mmCIF file of the C-alpha atoms, coordinates in Angstrom:
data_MODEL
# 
_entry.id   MODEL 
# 
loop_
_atom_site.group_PDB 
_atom_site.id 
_atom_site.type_symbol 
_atom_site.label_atom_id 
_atom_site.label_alt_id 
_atom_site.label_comp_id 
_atom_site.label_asym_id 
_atom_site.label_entity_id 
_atom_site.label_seq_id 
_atom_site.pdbx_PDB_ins_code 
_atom_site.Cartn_x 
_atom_site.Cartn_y 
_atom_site.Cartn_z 
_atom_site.occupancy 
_atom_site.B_iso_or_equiv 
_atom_site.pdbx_formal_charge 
_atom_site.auth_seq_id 
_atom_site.auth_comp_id 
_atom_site.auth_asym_id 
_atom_site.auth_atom_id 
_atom_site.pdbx_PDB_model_num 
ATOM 1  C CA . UNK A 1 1  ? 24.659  -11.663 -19.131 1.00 0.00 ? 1  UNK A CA 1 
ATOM 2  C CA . UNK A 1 2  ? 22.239  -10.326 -21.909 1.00 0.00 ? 2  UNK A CA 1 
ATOM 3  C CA . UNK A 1 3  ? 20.961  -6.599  -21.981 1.00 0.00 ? 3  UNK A CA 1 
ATOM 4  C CA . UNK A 1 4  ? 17.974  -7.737  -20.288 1.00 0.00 ? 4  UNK A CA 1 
ATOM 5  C CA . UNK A 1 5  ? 19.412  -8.336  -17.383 1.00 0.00 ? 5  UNK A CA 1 
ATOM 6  C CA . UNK A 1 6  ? 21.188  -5.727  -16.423 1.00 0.00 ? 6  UNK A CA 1 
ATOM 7  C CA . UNK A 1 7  ? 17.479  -3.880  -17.350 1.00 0.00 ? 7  UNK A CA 1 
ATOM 8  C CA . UNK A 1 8  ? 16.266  -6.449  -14.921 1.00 0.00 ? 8  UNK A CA 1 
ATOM 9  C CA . UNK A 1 9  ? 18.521  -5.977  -12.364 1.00 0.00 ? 9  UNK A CA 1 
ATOM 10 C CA . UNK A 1 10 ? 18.352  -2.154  -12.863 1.00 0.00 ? 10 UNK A CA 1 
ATOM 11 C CA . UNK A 1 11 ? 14.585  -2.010  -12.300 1.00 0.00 ? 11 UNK A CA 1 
ATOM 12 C CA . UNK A 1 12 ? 14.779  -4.219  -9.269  1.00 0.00 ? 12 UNK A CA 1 
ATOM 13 C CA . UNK A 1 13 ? 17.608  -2.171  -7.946  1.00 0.00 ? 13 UNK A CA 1 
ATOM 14 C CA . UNK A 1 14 ? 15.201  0.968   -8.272  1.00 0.00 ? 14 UNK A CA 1 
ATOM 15 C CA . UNK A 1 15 ? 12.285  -0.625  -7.085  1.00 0.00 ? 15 UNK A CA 1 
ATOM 16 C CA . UNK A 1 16 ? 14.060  -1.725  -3.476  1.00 0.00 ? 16 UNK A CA 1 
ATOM 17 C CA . UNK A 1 17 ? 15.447  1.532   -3.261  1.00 0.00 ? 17 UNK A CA 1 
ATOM 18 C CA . UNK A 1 18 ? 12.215  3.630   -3.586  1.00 0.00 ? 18 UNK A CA 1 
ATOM 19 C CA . UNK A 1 19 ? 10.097  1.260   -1.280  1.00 0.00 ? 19 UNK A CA 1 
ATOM 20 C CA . UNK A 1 20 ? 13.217  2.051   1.298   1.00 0.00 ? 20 UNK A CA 1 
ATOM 21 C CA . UNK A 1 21 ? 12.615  6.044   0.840   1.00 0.00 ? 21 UNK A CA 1 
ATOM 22 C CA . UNK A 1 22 ? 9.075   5.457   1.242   1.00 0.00 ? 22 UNK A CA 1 
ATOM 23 C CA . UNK A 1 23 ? 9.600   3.398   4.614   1.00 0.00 ? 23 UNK A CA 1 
ATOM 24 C CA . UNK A 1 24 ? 12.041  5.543   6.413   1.00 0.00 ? 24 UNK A CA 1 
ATOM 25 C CA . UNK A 1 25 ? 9.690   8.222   5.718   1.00 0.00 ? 25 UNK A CA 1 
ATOM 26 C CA . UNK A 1 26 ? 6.717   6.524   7.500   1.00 0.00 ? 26 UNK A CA 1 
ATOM 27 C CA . UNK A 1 27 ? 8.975   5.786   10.151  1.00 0.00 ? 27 UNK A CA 1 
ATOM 28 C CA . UNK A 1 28 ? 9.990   9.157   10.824  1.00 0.00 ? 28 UNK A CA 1 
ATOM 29 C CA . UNK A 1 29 ? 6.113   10.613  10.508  1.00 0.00 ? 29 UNK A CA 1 
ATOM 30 C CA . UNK A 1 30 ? 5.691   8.104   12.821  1.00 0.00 ? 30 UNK A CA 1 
ATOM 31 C CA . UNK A 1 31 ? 8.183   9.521   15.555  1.00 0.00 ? 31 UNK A CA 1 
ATOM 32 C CA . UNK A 1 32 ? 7.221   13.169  15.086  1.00 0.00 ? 32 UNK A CA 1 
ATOM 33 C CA . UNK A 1 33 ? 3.265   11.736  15.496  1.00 0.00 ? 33 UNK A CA 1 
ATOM 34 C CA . UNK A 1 34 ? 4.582   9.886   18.783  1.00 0.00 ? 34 UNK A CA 1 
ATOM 35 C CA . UNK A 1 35 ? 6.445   12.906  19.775  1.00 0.00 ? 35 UNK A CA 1 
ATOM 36 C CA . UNK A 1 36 ? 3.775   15.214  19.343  1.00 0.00 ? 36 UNK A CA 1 
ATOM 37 C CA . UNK A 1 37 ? 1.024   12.784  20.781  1.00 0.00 ? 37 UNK A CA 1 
ATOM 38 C CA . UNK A 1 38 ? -0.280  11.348  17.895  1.00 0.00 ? 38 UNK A CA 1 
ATOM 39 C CA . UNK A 1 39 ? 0.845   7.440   18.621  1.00 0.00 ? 39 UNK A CA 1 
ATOM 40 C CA . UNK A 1 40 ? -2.081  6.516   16.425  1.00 0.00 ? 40 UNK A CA 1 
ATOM 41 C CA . UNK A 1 41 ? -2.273  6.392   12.729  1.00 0.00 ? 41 UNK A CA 1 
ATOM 42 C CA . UNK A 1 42 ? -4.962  7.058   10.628  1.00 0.00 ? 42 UNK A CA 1 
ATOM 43 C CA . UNK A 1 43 ? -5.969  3.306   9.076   1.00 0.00 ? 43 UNK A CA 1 
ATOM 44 C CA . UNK A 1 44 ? -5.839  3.802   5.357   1.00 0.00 ? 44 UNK A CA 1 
ATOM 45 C CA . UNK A 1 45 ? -8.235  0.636   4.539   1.00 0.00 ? 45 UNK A CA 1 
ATOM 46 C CA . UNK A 1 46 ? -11.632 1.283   3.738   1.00 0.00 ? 46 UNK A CA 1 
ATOM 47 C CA . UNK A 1 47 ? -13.968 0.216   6.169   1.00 0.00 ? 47 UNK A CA 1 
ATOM 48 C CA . UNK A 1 48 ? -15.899 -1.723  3.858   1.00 0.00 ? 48 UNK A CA 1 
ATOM 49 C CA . UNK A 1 49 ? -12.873 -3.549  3.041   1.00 0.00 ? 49 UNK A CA 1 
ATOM 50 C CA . UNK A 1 50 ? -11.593 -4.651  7.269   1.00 0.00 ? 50 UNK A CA 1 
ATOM 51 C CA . UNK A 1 51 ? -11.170 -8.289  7.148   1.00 0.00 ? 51 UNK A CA 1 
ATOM 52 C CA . UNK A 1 52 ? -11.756 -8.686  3.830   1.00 0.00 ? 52 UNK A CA 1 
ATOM 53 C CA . UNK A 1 53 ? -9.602  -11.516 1.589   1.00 0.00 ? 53 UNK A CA 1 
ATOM 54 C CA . UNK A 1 54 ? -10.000 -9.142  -1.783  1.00 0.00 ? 54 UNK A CA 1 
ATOM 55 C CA . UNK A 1 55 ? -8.148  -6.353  -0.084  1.00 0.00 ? 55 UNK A CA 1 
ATOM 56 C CA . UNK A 1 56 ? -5.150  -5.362  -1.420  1.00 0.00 ? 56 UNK A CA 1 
ATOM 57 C CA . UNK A 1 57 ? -3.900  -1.661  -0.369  1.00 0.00 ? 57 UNK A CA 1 
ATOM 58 C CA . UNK A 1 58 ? -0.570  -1.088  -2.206  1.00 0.00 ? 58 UNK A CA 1 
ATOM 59 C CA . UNK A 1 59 ? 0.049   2.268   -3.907  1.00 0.00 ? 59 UNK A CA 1 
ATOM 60 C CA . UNK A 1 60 ? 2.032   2.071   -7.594  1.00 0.00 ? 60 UNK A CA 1 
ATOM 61 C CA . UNK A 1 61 ? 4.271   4.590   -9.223  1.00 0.00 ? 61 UNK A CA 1 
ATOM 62 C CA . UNK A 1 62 ? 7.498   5.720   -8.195  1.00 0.00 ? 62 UNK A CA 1 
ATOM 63 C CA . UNK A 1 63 ? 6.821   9.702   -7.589  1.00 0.00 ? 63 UNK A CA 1 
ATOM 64 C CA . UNK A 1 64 ? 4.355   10.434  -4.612  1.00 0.00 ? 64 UNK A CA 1 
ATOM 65 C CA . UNK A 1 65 ? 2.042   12.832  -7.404  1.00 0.00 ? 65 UNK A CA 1 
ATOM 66 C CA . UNK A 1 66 ? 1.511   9.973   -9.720  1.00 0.00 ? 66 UNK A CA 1 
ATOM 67 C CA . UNK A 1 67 ? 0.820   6.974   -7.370  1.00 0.00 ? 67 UNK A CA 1 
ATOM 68 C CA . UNK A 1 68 ? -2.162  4.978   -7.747  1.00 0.00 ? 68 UNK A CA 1 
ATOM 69 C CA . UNK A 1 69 ? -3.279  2.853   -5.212  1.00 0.00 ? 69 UNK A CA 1 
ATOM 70 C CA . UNK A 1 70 ? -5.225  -0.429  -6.020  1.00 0.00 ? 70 UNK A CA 1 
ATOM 71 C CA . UNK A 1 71 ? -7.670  -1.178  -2.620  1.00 0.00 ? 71 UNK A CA 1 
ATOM 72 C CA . UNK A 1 72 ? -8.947  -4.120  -4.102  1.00 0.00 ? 72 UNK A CA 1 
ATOM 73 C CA . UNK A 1 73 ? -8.883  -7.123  -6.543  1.00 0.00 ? 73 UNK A CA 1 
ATOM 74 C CA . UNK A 1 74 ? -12.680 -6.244  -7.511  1.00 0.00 ? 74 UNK A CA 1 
ATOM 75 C CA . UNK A 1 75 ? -12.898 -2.745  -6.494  1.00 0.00 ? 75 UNK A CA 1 
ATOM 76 C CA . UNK A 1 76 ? -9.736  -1.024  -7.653  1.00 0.00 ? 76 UNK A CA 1 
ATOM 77 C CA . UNK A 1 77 ? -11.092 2.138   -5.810  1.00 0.00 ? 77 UNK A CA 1 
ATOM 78 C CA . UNK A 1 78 ? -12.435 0.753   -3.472  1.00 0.00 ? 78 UNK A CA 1 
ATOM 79 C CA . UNK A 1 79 ? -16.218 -0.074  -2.545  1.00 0.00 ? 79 UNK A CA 1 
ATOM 80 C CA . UNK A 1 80 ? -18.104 2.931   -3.284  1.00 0.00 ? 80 UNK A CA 1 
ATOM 81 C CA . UNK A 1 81 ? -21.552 2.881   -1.419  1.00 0.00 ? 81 UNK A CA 1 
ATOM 82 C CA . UNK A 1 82 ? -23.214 3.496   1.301   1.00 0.00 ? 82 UNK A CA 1 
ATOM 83 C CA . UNK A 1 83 ? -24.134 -0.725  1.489   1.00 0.00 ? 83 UNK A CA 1 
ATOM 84 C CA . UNK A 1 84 ? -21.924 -3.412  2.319   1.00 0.00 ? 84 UNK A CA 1 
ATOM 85 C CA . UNK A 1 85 ? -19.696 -4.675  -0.064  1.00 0.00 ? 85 UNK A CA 1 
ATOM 86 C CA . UNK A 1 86 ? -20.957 -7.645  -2.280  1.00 0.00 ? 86 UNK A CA 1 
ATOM 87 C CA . UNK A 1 87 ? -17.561 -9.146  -3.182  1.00 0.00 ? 87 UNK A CA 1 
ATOM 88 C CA . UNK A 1 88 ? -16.182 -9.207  0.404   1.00 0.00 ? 88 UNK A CA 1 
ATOM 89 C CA . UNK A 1 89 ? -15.208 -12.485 2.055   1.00 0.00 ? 89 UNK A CA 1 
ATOM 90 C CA . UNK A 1 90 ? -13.811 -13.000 4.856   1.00 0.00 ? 90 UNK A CA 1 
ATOM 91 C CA . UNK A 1 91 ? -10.069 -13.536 5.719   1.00 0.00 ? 91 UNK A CA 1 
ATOM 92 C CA . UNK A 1 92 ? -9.279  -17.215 7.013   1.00 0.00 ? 92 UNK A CA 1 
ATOM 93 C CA . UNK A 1 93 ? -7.809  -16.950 10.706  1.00 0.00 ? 93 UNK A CA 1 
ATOM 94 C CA . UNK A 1 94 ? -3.906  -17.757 10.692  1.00 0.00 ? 94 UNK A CA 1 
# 
């Protein structure tokens, strides 16, 4: 096993384990929401972006402050006008 690996390994290890402390946080803002009558969440994609193939919608970084989220593979903020989007294509039905 080389010193890269364990680096490897070690990175992985850190990446699982922050994308688990960001999903059991969701789920419990998404029992007090329930609870308090809020069953609905606010969508976070753009709506210039709904049903569009470019979208991408993950957020980067490992502390909540310094996260950068990339909406799209054209737009990394996002479409910014008032228009439609000229890059969006549609999503092929599954």
């Amino acid at each position: 096993m080389t010193g890269t690996d364990v680096f490897q390994r070690a990175n992985d290890l850190c990446r699982r384990q922050a994308y688990q402390q960001w999903h059991r946080l969701r789920s419990k803002q998404q029992i007090l929401r329930s609870q308090v009558g809020f069953a609905d969440t606010q969508p976070s994609r753009p709506r210039a972006c709904e049903g569009c193939l470019n979208y991408h919608g993950l957020s980067y970084g490992t502390a909540k402050n310094c996260r950068t989220s990339l909406v799209c593979a054209i737009h990394p903020y996002g479409w910014q006008e008032a228009t439609s989007c000229p890059d969006w294509c549609k999503q092929p039905q599954t």
